[in-house]
Coordinates of C-alpha atoms in Angstrom, one line a residue:
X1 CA 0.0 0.0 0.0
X2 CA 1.2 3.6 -0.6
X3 CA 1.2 4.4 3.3
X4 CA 3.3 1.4 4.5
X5 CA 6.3 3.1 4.7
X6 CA 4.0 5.7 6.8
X7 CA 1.9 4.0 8.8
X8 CA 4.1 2.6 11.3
X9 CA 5.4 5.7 12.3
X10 CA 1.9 7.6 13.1
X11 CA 1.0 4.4 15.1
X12 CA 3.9 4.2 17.1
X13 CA 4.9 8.1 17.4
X14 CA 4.5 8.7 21.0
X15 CA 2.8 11.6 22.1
X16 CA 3.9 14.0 19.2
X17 CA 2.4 12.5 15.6
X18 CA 4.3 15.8 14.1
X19 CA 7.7 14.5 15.0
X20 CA 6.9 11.2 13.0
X21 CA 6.2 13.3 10.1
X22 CA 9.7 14.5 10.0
X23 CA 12.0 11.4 11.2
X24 CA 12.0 9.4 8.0
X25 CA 12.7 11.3 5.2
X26 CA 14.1 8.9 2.7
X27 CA 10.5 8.6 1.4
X28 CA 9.6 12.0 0.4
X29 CA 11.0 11.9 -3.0
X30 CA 9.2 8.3 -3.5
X31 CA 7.7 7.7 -7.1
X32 CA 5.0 5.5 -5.2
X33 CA 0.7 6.0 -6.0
X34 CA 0.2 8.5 -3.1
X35 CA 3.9 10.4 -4.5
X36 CA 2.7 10.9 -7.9
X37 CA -0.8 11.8 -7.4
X38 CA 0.6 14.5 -5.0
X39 CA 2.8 15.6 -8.3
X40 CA -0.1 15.6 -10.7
X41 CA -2.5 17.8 -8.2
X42 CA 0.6 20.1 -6.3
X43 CA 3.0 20.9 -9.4
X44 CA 0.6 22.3 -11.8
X45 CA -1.4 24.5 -9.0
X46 CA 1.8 26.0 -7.6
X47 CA 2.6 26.8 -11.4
X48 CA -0.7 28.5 -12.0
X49 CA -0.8 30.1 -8.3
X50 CA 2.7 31.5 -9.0
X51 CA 1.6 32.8 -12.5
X52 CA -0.3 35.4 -11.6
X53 CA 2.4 37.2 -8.9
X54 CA 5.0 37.0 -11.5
X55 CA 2.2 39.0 -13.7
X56 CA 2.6 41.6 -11.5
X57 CA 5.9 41.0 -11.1
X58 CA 6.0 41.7 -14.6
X59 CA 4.0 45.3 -14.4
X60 CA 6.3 45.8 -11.5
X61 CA 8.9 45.4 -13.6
X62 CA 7.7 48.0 -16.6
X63 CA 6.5 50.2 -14.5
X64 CA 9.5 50.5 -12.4
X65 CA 11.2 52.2 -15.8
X66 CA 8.8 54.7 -15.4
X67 CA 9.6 56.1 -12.4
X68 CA 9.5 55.3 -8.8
X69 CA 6.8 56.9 -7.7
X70 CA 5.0 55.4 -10.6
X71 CA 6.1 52.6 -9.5
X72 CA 5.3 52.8 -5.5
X73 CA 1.9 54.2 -6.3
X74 CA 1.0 51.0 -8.7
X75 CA 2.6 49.1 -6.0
X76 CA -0.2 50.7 -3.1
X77 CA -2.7 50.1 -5.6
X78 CA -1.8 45.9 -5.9
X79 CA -1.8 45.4 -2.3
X80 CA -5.2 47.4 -2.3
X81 CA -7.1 45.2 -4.5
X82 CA -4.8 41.9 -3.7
X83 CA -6.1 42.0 -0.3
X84 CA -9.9 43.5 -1.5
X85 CA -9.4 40.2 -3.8
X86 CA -8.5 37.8 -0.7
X87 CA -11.5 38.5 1.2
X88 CA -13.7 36.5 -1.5
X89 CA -11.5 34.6 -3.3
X90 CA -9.9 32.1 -0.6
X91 CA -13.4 31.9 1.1
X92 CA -14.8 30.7 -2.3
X93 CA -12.0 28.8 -3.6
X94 CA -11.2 26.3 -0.3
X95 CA -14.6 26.0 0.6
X96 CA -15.5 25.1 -2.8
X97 CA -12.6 22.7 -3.6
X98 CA -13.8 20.5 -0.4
X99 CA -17.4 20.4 -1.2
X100 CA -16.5 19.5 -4.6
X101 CA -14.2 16.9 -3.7
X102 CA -16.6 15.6 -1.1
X103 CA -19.9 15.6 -3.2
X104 CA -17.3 13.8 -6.1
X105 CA -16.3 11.1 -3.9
X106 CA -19.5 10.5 -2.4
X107 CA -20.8 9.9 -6.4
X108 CA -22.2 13.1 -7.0
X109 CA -22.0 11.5 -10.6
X110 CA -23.7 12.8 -14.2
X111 CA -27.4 12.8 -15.4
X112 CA -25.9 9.6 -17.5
X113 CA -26.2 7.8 -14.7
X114 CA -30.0 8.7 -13.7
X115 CA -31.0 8.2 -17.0
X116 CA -29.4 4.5 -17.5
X117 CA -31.1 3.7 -13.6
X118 CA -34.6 4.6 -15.8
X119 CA -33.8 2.9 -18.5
X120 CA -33.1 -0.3 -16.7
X121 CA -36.1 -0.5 -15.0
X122 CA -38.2 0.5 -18.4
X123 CA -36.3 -2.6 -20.1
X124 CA -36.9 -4.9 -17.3
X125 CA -40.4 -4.1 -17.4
X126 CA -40.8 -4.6 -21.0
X127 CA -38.7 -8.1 -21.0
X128 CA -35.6 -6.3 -23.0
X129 CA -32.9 -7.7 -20.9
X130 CA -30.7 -8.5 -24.0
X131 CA -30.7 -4.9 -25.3
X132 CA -29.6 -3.5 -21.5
X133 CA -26.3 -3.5 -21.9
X134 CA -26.0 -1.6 -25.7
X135 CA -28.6 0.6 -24.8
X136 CA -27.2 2.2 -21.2
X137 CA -24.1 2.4 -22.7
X138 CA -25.1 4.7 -25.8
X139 CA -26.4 6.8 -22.8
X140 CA -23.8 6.9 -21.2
X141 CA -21.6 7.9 -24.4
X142 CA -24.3 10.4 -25.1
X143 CA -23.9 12.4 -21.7
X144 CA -20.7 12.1 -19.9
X145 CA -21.2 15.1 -17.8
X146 CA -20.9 15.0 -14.1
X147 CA -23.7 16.9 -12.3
X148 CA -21.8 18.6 -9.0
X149 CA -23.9 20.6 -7.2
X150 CA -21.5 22.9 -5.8
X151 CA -20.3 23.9 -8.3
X152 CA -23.2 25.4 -9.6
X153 CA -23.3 27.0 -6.6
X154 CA -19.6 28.5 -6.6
X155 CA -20.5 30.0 -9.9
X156 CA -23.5 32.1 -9.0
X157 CA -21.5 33.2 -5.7
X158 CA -18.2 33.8 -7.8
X159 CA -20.3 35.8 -10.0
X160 CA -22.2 37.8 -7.8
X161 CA -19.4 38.5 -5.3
X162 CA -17.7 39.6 -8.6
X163 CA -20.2 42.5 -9.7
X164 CA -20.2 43.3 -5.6
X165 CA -16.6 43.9 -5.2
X166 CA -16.1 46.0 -8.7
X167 CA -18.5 48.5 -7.6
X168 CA -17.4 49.2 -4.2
X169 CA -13.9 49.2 -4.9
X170 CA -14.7 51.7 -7.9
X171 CA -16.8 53.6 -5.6
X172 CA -14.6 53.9 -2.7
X173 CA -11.4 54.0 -4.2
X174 CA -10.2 57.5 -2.8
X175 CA -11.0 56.6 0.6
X176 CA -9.3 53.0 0.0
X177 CA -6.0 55.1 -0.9
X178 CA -5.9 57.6 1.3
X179 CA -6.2 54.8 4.5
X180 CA -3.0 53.1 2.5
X181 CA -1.1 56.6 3.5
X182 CA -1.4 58.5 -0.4
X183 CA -3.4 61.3 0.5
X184 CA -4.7 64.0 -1.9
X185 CA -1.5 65.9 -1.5
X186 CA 0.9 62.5 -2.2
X187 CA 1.8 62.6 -6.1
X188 CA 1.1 58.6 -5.8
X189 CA -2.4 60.1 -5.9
X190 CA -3.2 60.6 -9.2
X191 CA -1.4 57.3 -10.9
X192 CA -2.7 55.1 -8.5
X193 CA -6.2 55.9 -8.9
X194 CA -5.8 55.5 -12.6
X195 CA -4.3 51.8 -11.9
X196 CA -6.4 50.9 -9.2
X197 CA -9.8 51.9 -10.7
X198 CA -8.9 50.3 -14.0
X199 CA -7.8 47.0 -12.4
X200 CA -10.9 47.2 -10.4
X201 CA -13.1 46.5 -13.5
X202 CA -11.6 43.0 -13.7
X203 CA -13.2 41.9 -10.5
X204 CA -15.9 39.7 -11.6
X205 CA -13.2 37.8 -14.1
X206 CA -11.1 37.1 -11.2
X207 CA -14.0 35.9 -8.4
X208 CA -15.4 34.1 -11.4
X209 CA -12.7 32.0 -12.1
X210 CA -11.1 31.5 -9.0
X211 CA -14.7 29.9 -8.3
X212 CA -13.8 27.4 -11.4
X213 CA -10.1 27.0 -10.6
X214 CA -12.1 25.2 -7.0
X215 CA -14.3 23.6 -9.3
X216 CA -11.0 21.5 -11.2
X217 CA -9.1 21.3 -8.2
X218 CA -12.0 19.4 -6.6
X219 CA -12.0 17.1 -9.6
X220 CA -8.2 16.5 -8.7
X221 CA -7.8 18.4 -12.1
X222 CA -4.9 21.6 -11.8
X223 CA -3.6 21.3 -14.9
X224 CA -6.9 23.0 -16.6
X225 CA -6.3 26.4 -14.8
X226 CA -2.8 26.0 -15.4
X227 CA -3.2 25.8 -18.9
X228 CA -5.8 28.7 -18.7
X229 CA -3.9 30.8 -16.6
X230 CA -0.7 31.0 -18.5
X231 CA -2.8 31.7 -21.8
X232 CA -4.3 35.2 -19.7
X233 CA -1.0 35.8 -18.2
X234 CA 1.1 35.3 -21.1
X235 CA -1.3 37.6 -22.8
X236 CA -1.2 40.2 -20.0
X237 CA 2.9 40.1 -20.8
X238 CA 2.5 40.5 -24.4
X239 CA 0.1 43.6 -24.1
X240 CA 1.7 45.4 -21.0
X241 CA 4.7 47.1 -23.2
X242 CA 2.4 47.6 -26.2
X243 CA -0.3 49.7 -23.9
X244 CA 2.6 51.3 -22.1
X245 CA 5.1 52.5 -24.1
X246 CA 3.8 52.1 -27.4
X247 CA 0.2 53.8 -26.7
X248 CA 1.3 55.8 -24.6
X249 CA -1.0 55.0 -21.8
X250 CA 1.8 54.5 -18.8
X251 CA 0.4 52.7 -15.5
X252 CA -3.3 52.8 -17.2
X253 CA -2.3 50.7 -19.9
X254 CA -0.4 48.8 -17.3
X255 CA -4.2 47.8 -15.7
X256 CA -5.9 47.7 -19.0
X257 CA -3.7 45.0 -19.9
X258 CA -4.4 42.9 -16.6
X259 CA -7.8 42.8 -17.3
X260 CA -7.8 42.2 -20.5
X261 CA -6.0 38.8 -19.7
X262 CA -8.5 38.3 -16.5
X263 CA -11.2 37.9 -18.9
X264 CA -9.5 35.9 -21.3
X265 CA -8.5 33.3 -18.3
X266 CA -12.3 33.7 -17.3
X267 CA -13.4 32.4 -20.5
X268 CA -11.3 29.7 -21.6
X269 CA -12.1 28.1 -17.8
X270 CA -15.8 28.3 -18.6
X271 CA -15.7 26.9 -21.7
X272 CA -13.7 24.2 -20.4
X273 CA -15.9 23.4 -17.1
X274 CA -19.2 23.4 -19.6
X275 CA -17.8 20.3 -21.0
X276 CA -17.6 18.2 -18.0
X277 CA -20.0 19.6 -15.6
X278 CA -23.7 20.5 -15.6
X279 CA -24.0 23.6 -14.4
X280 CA -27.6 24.1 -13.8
X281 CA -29.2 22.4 -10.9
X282 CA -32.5 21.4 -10.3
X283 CA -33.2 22.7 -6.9
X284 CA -32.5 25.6 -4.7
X285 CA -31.9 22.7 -2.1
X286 CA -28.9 21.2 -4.9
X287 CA -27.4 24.3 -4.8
X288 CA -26.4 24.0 -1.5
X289 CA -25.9 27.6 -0.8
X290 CA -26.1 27.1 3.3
X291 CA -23.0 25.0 3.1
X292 CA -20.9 28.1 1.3
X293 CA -22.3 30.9 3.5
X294 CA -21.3 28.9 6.5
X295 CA -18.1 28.0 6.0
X296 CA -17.6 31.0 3.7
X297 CA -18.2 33.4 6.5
X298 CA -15.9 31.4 8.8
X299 CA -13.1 31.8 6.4
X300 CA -14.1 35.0 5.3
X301 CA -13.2 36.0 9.2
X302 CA -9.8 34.3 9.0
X303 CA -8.8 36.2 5.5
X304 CA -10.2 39.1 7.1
X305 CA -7.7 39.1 9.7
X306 CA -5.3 37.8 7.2
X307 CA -5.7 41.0 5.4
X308 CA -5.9 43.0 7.8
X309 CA -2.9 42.3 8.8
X310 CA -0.5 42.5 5.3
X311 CA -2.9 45.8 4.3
X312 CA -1.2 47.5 7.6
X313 CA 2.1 46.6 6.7
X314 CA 2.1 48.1 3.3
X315 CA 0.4 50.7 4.2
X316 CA 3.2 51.4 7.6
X317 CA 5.6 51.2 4.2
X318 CA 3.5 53.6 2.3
X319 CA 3.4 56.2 5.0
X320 CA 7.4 56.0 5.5
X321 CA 7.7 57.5 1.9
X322 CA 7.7 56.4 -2.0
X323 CA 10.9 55.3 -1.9
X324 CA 9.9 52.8 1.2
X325 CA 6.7 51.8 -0.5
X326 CA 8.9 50.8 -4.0
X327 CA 11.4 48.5 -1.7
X328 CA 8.6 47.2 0.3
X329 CA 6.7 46.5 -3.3
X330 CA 9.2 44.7 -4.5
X331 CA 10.2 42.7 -1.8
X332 CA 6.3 41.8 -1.0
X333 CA 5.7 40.6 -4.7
X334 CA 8.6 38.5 -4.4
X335 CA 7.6 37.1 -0.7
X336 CA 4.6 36.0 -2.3
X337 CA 5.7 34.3 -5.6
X338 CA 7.8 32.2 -4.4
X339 CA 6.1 31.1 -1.3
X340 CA 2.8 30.2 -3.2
X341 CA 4.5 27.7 -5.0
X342 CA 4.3 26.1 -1.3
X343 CA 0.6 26.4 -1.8
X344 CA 0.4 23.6 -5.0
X345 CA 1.3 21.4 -2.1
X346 CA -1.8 23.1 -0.2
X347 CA -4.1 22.3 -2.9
X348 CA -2.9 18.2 -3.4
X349 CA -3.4 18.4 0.7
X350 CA -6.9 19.7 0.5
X351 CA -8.0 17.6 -2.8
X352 CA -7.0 14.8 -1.4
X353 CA -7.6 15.0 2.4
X354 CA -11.2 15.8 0.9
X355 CA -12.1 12.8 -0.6
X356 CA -10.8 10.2 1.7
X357 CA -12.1 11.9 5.1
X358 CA -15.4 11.8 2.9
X359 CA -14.8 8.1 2.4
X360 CA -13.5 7.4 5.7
X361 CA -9.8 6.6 4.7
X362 CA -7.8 7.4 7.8
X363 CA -4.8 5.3 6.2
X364 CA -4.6 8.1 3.3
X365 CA -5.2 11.5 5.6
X366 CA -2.2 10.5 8.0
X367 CA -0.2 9.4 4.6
X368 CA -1.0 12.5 2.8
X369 CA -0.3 14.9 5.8
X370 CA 3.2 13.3 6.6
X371 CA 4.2 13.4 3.1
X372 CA 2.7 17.2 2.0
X373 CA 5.0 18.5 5.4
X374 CA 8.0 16.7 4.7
X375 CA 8.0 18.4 1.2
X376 CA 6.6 21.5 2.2
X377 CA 10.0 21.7 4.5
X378 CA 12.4 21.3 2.1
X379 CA 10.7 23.2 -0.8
X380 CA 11.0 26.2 1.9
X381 CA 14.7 25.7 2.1
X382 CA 15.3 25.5 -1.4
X383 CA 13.2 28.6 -1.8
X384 CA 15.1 30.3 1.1
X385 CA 18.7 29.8 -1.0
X386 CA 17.0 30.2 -4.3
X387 CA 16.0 33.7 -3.5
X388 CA 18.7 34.6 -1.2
X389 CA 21.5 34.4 -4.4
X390 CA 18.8 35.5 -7.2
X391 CA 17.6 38.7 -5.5
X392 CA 20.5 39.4 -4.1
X393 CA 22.2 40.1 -7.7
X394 CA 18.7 40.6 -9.7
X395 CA 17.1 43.3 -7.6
X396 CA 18.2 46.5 -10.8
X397 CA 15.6 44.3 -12.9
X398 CA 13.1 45.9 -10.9
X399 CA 14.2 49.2 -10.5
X400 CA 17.3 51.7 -10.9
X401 CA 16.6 54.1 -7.6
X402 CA 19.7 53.8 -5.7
X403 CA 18.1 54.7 -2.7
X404 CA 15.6 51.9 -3.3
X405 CA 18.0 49.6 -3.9
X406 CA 19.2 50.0 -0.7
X407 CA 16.2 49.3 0.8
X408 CA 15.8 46.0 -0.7
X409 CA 19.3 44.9 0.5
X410 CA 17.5 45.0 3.7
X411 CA 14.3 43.4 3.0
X412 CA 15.9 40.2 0.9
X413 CA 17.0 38.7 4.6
X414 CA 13.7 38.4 5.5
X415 CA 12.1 37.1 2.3
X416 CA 14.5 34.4 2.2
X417 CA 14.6 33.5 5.9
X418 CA 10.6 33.3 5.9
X419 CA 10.3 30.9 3.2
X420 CA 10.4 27.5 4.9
X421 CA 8.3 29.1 7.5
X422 CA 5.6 30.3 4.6
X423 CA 6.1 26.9 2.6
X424 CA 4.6 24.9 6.6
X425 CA 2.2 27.5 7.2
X426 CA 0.2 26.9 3.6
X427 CA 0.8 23.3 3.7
X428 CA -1.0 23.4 7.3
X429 CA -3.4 25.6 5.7
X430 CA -4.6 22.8 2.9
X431 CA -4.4 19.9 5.8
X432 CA -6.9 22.2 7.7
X433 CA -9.4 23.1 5.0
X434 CA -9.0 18.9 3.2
X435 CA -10.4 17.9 6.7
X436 CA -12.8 20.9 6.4
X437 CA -11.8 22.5 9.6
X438 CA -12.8 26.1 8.6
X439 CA -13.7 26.9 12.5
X440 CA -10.2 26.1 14.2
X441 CA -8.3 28.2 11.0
X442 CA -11.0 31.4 11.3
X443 CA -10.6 31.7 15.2
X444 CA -6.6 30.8 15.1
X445 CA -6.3 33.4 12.5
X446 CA -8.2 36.3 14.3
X447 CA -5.8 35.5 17.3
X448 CA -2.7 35.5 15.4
X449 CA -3.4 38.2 13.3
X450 CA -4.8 40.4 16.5
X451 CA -1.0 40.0 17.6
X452 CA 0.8 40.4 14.6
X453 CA -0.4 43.7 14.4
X454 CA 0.4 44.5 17.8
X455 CA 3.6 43.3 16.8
X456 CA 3.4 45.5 13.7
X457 CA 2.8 48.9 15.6
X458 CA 5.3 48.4 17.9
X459 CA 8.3 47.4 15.5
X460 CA 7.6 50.2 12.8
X461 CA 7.6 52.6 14.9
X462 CA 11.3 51.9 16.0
X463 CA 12.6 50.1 13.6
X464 CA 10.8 51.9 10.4
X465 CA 11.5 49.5 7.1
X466 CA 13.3 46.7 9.6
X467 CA 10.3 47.0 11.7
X468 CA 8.0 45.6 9.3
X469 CA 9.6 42.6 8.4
X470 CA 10.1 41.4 11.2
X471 CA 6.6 41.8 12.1
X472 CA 5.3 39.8 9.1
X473 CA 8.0 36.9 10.0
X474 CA 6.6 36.8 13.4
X475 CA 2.6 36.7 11.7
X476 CA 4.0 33.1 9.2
X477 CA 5.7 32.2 12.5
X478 CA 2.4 32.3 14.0
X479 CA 0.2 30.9 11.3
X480 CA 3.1 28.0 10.8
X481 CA 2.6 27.0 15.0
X482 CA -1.1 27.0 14.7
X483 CA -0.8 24.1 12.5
X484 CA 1.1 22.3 14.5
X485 CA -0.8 23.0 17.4
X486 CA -4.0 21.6 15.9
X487 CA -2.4 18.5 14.3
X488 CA -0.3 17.7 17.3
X489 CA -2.9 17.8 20.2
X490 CA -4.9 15.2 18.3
X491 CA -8.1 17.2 18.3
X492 CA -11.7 18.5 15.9
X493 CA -11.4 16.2 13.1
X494 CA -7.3 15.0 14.0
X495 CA -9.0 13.2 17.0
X496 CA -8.8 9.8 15.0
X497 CA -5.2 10.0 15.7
X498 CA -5.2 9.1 19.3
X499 CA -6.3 5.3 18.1

């Protein structure tokens, strides 16, 4: 079996079943069942989760040629609607990827199969036994589509959530601004409300397919968004320099590039998810909309807090001056690249984790966890070098500013050093939400976050730039030891561990 090399070690690991996780590690690398199927799900997720940061790594990039206040006023306006963004999106997304995994697992199979059930009993009425066979299975040539509930249901919330988002962040966009430190007096001002309301326009493409992206990663299927994803993105790369410099459009063109490859994502995942899925079901009660809001809201708390949290940092950068904002843009964009590719092993965790706690296969959740942490560790430290040595010599791709050069020298320390850190704290992340444990993560993250930006207050204040960091590295510290804590004392849905 794919956990016997596993197994033993959770059954006989004491009192700590996280320190079994870590004290075999000449199986991580195994090409066994569970090894690959982790590959299939976490490689081409991290790919498309990391696509979309080195898009605006990208705009960073052209717009940093500019000018640097060009460049630190696009940069308030990403974290704006990043963390605007993260208040739906992760809610949606992880709640949908475990109701879609569960509801797949449990048969939530296609009309195909309803109609062949019919059939049967038609045939067996009229004494056609011998035509049973041929017939069901023209049926089930004819309609291959799985009917899924909830996905149904992500839809219409993506959607709405979508239209709801554009308008207020349209609407309030000064206000938005000026709490991120550019007031009306800030030359940021007038660039980053060109770039901000633009991108803002592209809000319903992104809730709309994030809410499909959880569709496919329910189906165990990441290589659809992927492929969807670097389509829009390597669109938005093609267009960015021809709306820029050759129209002449600066940080608008910038936006109106970004959008126009939102969109194009948006569509190519619809038209791929209309070919496997029914969308339309036949009940309010099939949409299952009670099951989102619940443990939407929970996890809308927890990104909340989340937010909250990274929001005040950039805007503690913002307030320090342009030239703090531009380092702190850089090094954030950076800090968030690279330790999403951690979160491709988040979304094999929660796929995964999903469907056998729906099916009751303990085996496969302590097999899965072990092996998602022990790799989540040493992608961190590969990270933490990776970035150290590139950034360290790369940093002039970004911008030319001497003085924010010298900013970054001190931020890279910290964006390397966090990265194993980051890399355990989204793996726990996608353990949490695969065993649909959306309570323990909101209230653990209100917590955590509530002292982070205790933390945050107190640091900036003395130690400006410095300051901040460190404060951020304390919040993944944080979010990292909550996972532990939860897994380790064998409680909520980890309880099956103590037998």
């Amino acid at each position: 079996m794919i956990m016997d090399a596993v197994l033993p070690l959770w059954r006989h690991m004491g009192k700590n079943p996280l320190w079994a996780s870590f004290k075999n590690p000449s199986g991580i690398f195994k090409k066994d069942e569970l090894g690959l199927e982790i590959a299939q799900i976490a490689v081409p997720a991290a790919l498309a989760l990391t696509a979309d940061p080195i898009a605006s790594l990208v705009d960073t990039a052209f717009i940093g040629h500019i000018g640097p206040v060009e460049l630190a006023a696009v940069g308030v306006a990403i974290a704006v609607i990043n963390q605007a963004s993260k208040v739906a999106i992760f809610p949606l997304v992880s709640v949908t990827t475990s109701l879609v995994a569960e509801e797949d697992a449990k048969g939530g199979s296609g009309g195909a199969y309803q109609e062949i059930e019919i059939v049967e009993k038609q045939l067996a009425s009229d004494n056609e036994k011998d035509d049973l066979i041929p017939k069901t299975e023209m049926i089930c040539n004819r309609d291959k589509k799985r009917s899924i509930s909830s996905a149904s249901s992500a839809l219409i919330i993506g959607g709405t959530l979508g239209l709801i988002q554009a308008i207020i962040l349209i609407c309030a966009a000064k206000p938005m601004l000026s709490y991120m430190g550019v007031k009306s007096d800030s030359p940021m001002l007038k660039p980053a409300l060109k770039y901000f309301t633009l991108r803002s326009l592209g809000s319903p493409a992104v809730l709309l397919s994030l809410a499909m992206q959880g569709v496919f990663r329910g189906f165990k299927d990441t290589k659809t968004p992927l492929y969807a994803t670097i389509i829009g993105d390597v669109a938005n790369i093609i267009l960015d320099p021809i709306f820029i410099f050759l129209f002449r459009l600066g940080v608008s063109g910038a936006a109106i590039a970004h959008v126009i490859s939102l969109y194009l994502n948006s569509l190519i995942l619809m038209w791929k998810l209309m070919q496997e899925v029914n969308l339309l079901a036949p009940t309010m009660k099939d949409l299952q909309l009670s099951r989102f809001l619940k443990n939407g809201f929970l996890l809308l708390f927890r990104v909340i807090a989340a937010t909250f949290c990274v929001t005040l940092a950039a805007s503690s950068a913002a307030k320090l001056g342009s030239t703090f904002m531009a380092a702190f843009q850089i090094c954030l964009q950076v800090w968030l690249a690279t330790s999403l590719l951690a979160d491709g092993l988040a979304v094999a965790a929660q796929a995964i984790l999903a469907n056998a706690f729906a099916r009751n296969d303990y085996d496969k959740v302590v097999a899965t966890a072990s092996r998602v942490l022990q790799l989540g560790l040493i992608l961190g430290l590969i990270l933490c070098i990776i970035v150290a040595v590139i950034l360290q010599f790369s940093s002039q791709i970004f911008t030319k500013d001497v003085n924010v050069l010298l900013l970054l020298q001190l931020g890279i320390p910290f964006v390397a050093a966090t990265q194993p850190v980051n890399s355990l704290a989204f793996v726990f992340d996608g353990l949490n939400y695969g065993a649909s444990d959306f309570a323990y993560s909101a209230y653990s993250m209100v917590l955590i976050a509530g002292f982070s930006i205790l933390c945050l207050f107190l640091l900036s204040s003395s130690n400006g730039f410095v300051g901040i960091w460190l404060a951020l590295s304390i919040f993944m510290s944080l979010r990292a030891g909550a996972g532990f804590l939860r897994i380790g004392s064998r409680t909520g849905p980890w309880s099956f561990l103590r037998s």
